[in-house]
Short mmCIF file of C-alpha atoms in Angstrom, two decimals:
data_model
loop_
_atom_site.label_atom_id
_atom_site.label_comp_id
_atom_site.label_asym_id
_atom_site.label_seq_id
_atom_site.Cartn_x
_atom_site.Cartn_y
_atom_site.Cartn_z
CA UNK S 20 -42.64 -6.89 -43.96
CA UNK S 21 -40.94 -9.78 -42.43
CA UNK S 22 -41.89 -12.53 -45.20
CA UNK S 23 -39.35 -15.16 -45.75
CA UNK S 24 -37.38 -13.45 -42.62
CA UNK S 25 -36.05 -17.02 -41.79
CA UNK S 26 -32.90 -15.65 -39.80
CA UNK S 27 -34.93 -14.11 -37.51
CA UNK S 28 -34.33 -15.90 -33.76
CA UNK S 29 -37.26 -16.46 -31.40
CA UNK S 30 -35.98 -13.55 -28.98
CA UNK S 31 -35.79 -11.42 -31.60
CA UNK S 32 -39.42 -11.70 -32.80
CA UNK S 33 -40.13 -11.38 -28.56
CA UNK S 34 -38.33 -8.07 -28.96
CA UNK S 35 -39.88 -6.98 -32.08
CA UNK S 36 -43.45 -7.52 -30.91
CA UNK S 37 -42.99 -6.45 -27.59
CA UNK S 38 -42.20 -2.82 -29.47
CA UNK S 39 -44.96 -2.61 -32.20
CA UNK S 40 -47.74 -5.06 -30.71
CA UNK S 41 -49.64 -1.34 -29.00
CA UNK S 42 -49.78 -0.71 -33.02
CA UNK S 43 -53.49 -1.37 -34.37
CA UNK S 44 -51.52 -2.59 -37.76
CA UNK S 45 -49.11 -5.05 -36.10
CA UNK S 46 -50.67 -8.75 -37.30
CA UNK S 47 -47.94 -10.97 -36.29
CA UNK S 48 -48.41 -12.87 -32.96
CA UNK S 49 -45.56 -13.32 -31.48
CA UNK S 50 -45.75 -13.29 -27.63
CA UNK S 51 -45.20 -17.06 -27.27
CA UNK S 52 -41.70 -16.20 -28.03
CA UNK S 53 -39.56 -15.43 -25.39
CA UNK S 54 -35.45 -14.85 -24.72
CA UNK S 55 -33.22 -17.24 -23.12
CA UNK S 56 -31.85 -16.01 -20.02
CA UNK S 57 -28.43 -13.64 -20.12
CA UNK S 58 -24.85 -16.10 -19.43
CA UNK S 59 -23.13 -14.93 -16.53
CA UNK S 60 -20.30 -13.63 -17.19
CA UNK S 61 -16.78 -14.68 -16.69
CA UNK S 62 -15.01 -14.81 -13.70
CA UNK S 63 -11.75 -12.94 -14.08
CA UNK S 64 -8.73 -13.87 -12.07
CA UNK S 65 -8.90 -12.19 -8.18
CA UNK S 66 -7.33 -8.89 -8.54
CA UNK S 67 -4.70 -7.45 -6.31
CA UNK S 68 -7.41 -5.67 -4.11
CA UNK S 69 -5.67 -2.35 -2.68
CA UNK S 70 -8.41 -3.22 0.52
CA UNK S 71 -6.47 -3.57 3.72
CA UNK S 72 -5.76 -6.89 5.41
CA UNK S 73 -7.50 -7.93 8.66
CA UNK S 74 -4.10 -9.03 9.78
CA UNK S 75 -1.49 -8.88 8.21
CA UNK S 76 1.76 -10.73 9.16
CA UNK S 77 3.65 -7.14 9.50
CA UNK S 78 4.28 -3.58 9.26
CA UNK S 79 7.06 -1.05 9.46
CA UNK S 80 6.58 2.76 8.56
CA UNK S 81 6.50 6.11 9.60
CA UNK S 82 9.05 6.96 12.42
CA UNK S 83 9.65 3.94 11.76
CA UNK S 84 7.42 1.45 13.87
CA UNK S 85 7.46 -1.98 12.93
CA UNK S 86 4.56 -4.27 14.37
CA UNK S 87 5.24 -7.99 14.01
CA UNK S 88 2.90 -11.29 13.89
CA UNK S 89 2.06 -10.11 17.39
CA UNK S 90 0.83 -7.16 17.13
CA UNK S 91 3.14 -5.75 18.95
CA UNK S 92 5.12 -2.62 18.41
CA UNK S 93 8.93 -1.79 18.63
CA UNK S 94 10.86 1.37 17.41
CA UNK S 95 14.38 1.56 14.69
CA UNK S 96 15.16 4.65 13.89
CA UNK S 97 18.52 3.18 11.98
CA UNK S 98 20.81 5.72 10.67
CA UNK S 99 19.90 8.29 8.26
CA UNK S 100 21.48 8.49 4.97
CA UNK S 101 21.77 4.02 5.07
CA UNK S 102 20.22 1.24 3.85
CA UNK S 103 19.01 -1.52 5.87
CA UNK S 104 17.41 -4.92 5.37
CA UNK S 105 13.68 -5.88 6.69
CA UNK S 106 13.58 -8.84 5.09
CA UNK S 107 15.76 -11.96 4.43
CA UNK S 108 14.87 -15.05 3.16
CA UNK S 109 16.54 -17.53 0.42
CA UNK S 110 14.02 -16.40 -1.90
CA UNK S 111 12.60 -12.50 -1.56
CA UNK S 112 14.98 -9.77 0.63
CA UNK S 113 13.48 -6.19 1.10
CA UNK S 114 16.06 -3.41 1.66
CA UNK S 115 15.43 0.24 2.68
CA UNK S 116 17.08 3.50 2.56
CA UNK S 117 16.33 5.30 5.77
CA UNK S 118 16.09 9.24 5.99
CA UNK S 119 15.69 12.00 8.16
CA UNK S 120 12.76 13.92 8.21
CA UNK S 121 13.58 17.48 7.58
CA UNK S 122 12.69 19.90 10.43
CA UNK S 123 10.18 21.94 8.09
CA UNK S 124 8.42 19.01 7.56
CA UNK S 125 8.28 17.57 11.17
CA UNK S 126 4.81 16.65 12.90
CA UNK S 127 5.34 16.24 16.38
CA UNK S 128 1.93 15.57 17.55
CA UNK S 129 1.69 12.74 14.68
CA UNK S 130 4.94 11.51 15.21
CA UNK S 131 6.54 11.91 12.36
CA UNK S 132 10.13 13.49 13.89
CA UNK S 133 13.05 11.78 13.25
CA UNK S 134 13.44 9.54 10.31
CA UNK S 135 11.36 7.37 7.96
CA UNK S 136 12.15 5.36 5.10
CA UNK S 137 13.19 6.55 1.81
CA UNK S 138 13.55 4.73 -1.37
CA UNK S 139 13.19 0.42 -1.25
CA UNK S 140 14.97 -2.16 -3.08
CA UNK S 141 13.06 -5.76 -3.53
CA UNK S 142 15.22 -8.63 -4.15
CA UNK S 143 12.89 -11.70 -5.55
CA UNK S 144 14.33 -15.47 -6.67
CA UNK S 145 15.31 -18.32 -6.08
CA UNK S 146 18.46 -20.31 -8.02
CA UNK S 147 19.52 -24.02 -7.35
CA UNK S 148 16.90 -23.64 -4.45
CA UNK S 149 14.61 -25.81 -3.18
CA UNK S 150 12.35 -23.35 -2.12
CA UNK S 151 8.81 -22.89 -4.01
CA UNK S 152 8.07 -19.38 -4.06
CA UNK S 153 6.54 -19.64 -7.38
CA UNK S 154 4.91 -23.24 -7.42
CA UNK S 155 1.52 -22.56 -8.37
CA UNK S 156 2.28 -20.74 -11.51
CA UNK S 157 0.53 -22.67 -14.42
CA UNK S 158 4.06 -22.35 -16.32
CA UNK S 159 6.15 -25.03 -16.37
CA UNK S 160 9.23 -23.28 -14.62
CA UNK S 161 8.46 -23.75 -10.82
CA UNK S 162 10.58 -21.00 -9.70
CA UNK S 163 10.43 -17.21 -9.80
CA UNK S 164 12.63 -15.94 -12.28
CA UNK S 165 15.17 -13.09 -10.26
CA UNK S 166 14.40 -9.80 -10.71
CA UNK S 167 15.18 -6.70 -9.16
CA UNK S 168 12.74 -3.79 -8.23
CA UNK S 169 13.74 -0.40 -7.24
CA UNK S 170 11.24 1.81 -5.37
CA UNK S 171 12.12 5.23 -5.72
CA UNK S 172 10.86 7.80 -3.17
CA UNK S 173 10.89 11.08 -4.90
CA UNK S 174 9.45 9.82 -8.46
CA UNK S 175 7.75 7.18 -6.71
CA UNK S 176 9.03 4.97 -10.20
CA UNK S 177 9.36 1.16 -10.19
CA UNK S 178 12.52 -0.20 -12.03
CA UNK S 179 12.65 -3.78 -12.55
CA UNK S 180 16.09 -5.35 -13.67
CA UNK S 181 16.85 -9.14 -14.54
CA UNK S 182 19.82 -9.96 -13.36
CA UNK S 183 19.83 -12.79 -15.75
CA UNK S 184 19.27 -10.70 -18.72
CA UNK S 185 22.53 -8.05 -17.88
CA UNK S 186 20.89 -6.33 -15.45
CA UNK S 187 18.82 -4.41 -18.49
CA UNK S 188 15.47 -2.77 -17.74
CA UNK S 189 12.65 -4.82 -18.11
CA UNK S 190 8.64 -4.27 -17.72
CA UNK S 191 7.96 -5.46 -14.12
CA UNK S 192 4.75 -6.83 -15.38
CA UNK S 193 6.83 -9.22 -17.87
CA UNK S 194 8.31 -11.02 -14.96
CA UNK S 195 7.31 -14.57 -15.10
CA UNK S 196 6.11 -15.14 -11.42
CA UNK S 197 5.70 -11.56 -10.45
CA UNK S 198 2.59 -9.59 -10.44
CA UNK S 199 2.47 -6.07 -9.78
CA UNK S 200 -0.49 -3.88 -9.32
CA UNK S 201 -0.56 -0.06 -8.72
CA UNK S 202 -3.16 1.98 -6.89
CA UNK S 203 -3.51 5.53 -5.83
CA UNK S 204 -5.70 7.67 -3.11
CA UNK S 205 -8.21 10.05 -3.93
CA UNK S 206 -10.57 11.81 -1.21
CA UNK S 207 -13.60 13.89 -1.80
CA UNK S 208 -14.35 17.41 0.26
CA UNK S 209 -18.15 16.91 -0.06
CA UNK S 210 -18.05 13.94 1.96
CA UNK S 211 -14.91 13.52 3.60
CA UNK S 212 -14.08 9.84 2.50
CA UNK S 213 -11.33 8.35 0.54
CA UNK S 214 -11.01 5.88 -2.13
CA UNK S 215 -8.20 3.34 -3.74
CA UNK S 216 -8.07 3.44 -7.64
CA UNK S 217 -5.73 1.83 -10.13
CA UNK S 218 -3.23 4.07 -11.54
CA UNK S 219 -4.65 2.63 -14.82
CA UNK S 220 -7.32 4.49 -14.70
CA UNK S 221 -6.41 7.80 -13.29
CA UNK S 222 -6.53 9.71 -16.89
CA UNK S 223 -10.22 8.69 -17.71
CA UNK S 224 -11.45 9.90 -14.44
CA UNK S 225 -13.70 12.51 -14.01
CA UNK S 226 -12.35 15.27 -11.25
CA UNK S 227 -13.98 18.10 -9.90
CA UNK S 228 -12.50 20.99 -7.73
CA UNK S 229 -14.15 18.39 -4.20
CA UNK S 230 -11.82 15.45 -5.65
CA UNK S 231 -8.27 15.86 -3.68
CA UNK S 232 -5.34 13.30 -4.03
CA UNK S 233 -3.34 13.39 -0.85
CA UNK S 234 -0.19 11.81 -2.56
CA UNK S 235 -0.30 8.69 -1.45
CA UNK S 236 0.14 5.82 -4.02
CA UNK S 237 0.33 1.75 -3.21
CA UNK S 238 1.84 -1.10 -5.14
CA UNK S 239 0.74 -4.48 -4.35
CA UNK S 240 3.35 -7.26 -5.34
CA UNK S 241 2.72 -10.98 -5.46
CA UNK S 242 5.18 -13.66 -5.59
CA UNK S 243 3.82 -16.88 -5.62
CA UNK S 244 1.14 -16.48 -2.98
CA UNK S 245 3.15 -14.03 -0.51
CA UNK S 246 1.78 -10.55 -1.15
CA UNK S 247 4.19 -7.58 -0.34
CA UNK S 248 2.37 -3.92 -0.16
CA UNK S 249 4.77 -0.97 -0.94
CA UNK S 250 2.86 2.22 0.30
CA UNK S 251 4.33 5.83 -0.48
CA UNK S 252 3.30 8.23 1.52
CA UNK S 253 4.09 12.27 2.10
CA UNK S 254 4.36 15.35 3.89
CA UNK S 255 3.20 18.88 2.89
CA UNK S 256 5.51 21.46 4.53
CA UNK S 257 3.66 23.99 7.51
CA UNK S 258 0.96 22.17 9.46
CA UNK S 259 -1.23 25.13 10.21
CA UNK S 260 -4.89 24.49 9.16
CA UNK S 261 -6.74 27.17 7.15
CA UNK S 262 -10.62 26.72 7.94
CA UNK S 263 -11.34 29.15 5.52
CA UNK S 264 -10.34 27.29 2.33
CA UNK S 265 -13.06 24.86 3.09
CA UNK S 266 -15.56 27.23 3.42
CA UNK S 267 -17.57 25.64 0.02
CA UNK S 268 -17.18 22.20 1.77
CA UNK S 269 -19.54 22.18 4.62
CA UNK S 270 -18.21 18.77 5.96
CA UNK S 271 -14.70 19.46 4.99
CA UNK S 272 -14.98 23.11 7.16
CA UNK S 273 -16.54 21.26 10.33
CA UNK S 274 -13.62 18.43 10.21
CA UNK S 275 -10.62 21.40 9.86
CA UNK S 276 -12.06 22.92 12.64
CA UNK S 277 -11.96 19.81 15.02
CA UNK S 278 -8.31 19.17 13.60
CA UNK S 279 -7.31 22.66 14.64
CA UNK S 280 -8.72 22.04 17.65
CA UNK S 281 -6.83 18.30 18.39
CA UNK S 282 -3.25 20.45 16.93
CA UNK S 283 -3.82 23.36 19.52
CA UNK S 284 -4.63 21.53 22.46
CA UNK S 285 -2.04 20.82 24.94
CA UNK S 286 -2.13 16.73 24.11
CA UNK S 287 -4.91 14.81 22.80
CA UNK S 288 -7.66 16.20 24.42
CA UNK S 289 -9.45 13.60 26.84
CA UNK S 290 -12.86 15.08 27.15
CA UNK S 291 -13.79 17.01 23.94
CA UNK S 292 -16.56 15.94 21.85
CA UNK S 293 -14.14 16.01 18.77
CA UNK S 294 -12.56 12.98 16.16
CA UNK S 295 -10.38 10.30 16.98
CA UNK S 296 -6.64 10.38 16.71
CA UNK S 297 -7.50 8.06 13.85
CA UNK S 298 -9.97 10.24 12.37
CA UNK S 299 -7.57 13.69 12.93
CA UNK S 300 -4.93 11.43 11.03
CA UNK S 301 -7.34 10.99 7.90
CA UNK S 302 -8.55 14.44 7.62
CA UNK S 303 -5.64 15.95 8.38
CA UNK S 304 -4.26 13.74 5.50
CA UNK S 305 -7.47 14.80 2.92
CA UNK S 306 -7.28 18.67 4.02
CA UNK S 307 -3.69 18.69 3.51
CA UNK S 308 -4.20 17.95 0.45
CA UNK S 309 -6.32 20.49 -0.66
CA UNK S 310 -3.60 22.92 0.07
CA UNK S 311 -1.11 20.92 -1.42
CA UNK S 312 -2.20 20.66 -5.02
CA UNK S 313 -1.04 23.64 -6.02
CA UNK S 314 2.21 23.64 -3.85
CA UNK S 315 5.51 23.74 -5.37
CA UNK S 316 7.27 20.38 -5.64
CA UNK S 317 10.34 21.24 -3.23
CA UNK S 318 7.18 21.34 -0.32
CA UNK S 319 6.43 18.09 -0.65
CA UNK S 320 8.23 15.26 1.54
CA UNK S 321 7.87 11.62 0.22
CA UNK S 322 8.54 8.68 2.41
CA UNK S 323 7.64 4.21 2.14
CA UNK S 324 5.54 1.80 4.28
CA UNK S 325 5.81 -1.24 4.03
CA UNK S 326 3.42 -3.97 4.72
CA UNK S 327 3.76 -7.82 4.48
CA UNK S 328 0.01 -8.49 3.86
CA UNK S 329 0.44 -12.45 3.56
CA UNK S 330 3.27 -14.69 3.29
CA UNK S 331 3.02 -18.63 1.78
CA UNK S 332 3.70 -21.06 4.70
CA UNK S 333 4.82 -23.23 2.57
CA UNK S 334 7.85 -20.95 1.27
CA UNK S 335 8.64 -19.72 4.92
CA UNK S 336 7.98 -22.66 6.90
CA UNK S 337 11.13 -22.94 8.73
CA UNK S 338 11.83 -19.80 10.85
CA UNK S 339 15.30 -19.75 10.88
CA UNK S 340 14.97 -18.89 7.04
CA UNK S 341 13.49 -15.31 7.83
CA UNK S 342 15.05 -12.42 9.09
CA UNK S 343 15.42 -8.72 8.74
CA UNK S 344 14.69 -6.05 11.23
CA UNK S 345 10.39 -7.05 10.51
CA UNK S 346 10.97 -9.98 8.97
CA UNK S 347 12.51 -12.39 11.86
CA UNK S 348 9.13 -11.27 13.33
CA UNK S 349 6.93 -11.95 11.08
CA UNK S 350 6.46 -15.78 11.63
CA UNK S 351 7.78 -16.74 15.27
CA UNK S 352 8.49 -13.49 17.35
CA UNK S 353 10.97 -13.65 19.93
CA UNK S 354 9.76 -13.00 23.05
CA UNK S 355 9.81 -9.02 24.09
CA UNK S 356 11.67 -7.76 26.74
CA UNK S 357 9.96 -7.19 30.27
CA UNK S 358 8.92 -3.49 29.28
CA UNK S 359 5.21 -1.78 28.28
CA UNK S 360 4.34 -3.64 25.41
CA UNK S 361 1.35 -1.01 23.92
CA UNK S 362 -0.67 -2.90 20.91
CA UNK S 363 -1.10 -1.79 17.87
CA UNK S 364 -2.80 -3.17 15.42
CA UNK S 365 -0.13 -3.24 11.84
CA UNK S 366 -3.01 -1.27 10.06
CA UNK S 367 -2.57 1.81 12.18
CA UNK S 368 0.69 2.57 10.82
CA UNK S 369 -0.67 3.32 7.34
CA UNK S 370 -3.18 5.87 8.26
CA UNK S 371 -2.40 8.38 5.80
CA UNK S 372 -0.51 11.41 7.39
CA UNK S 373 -1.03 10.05 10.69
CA UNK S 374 1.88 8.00 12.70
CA UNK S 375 1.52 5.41 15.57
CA UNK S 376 0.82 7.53 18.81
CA UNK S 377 3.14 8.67 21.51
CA UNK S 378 2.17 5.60 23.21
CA UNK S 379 5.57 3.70 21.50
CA UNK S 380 7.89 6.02 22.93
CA UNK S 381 8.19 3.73 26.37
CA UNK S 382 10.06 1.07 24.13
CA UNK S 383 13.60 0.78 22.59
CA UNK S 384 14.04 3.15 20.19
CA UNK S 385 16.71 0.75 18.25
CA UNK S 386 14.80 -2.50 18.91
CA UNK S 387 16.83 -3.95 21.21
CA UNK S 388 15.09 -6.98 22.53
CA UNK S 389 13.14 -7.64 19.91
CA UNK S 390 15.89 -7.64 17.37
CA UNK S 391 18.63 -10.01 17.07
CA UNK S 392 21.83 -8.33 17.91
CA UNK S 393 21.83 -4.39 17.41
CA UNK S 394 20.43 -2.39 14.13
CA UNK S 395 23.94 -1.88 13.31
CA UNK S 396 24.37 -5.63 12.42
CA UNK S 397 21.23 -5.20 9.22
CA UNK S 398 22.90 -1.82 8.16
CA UNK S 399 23.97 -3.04 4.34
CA UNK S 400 26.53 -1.43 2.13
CA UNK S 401 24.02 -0.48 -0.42
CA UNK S 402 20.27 -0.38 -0.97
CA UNK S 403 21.05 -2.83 -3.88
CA UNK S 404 23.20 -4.89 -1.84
CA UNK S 405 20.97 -7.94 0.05
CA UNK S 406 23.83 -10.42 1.06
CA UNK S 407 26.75 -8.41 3.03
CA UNK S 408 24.99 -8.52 6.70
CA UNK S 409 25.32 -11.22 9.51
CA UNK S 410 21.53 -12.29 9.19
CA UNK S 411 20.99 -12.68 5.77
CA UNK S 412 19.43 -15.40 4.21
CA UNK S 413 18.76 -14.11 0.21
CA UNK S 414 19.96 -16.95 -1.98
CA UNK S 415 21.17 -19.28 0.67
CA UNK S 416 21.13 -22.37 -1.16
CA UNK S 417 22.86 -20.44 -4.73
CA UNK S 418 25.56 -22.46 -5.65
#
């Protein structure tokens, strides 16, 4: 059958006689024959891993707390209903609305009581600069071209404008310079663990009635080789925790009980054999979410983190070129005032549903001290507007 079969490869006549050499009428010896090992396979570029840093240069969420290089925490509330800038620099300015947390939504024992951020504004570019927030690109333009990115809070949409191009909507992933990665959470009541997956791929997974999405989503931005990570976050309305519901979920049942136990106790309790704070933050966070699915929209209370994972040396190297409310922090704190200086390590802030612990409370509650000035002097005029503040360093060198 295989006379004058001349295209036939060596591994293919391995193959072939590895099926039909058991067969009495199989004649052909071919088990001299063998297949060249597999090529590995290509290494694609490093993604944008939604994996948490192991210390990251800063943090600012929930209440808000913002943790600097240090490590050490300090409170802004700002002024609900304004924007304010984070971060300043000739080439990449973060701006944030801030809002108040509305009473039916409040979590005292988590924190969460008086104001977080809303929707963000990202400023990225740099124009008659020296700067070289974009030098390792392999194109032949050194510099990042400007764009605009809008975070909203309640669609929790990215709009990217050029202002270059007449301020028109563009694709954020067209951006020469930019690269922008989304992710979102997913838990599972069976086991009580979560998991980061790209947004990509959320309409080809496979969900059963244990697979719970606590509303959290995270966009990763790189410019250059500083890596900005946008994390929305929310709030279900009514904290009270219904064991019941989890009744099919033996792990899921045992962790709502502990949490009910940790939200009726008079404090953390100090000698129970029950979770962590930490833990009672991230089950909280996956039981909530349960209940939520089916909740009406106008019960769910969407808020921003924001954490500067990494930031280029090499585009940030002189201090006095960084500053914001987190951002003059984020290479060369200024030293803290004489007061109980808690730490916190930046991660803890982005424990889903759960807020930095009571433990804060001892410091300013406006950042004095570890600010420059008073919050009043980063309030902007709009969440759009990067340059109208006494510290601001976005497109310094523009002529």
């Amino acid at each position: 059958m295989f006379a004058s079969a001349t295209a036939l490869s060596n591994c293919n006549k391995f193959l072939i006689h590895s099926s039909l050499s058991s067969n009495t009428n199989w004649t052909y010896e071919w088990s001299t024959f063998v297949c060249p090992p597999p090529s590995p396979p290509s290494q694609p570029s490093p993604p944008l891993s939604p994996a948490p840093p192991s210390s990251p240069a800063g943090a600012a969420g929930n209440d808000p707390i913002f943790v600097g290089a240090d490590g050490i925490p300090y409170r802004v509330d700002g002024q609900a209903g304004r924007a304010f800038n984070l971060v300043s620099s000739p080439c990449l300015s973060v701006n944030s609305e801030v809002q108040e947390v509305p009473p039916r939504f409040q979590y005292p024992r988590l924190g969460l009581t008086s104001t977080v951020f809303g929707s963000m504004h990202v400023s990225m570019g740099c124009r008659n600069s020296t700067e070289r927030i974009g030098s390792d690109l392999s194109s032949n333009n050194s510099q990042l071209a400007r764009v605009d990115a809008r975070f909203d809070v309640l669609s929790g949409a990215i709009l990217c404008r050029m202002p270059s191009n007449g301020h028109r909507e563009v694709s954020c992933d067209t951006v020469p310079g930019l690269q922008v990665a989304e992710y979102y959470r997913e838990c599972n009541l069976e086991n009580m663990t979560c998991d980061w997956f790209p947004v990509s791929a959320k309409l080809s997974r496979s969900l059963s009635l244990a697979h719970v999405q606590p509303g959290i989503t995270q966009t990763r931005l790189r410019i250059g080789k500083s890596v900005l990570v946008l994390t929305r976050d929310s709030l279900r309305e009514g904290n009270n925790v219904l064991c019941d519901d989890f009744r099919r979920w033996p792990k899921a049942r045992e962790a709502c009980h502990l949490v009910a136990q940790h939200l009726s106790a008079a404090g953390w309790p100090q000698n129970s054999a029950s979770l962590s704070e930490e833990a009672v933050h991230r089950y909280l966070a996956i039981l909530a979410a349960y209940r939520g699915m089916l909740a009406p929209a106008h019960t769910v209370f969407f808020y921003f983190h924001l954490t500067v994972e990494h930031l280029d040396a090499r585009d940030f190297s002189d201090p006095a070129l960084l500053h914001g409310l987190l951002g003059q922090r984020l290479l060369s704190p200024r030293p803290v005032p004489n007061r109980s200086s808690t730490v916190i390590h930046p991660d803890h802030i982005l424990k889903s549903a759960g807020a930095v612990n009571t433990l804060v409370s001892d410091l300013s509650s406006q950042g004095e001290g570890f600010i420059e000035g008073t919050y009043h002097d980063y309030m902007v005029p709009s969440l759009d507007n990067h340059c109208v503040f006494p510290f601001s360093r976005f497109l310094r060198n523009e002529s």
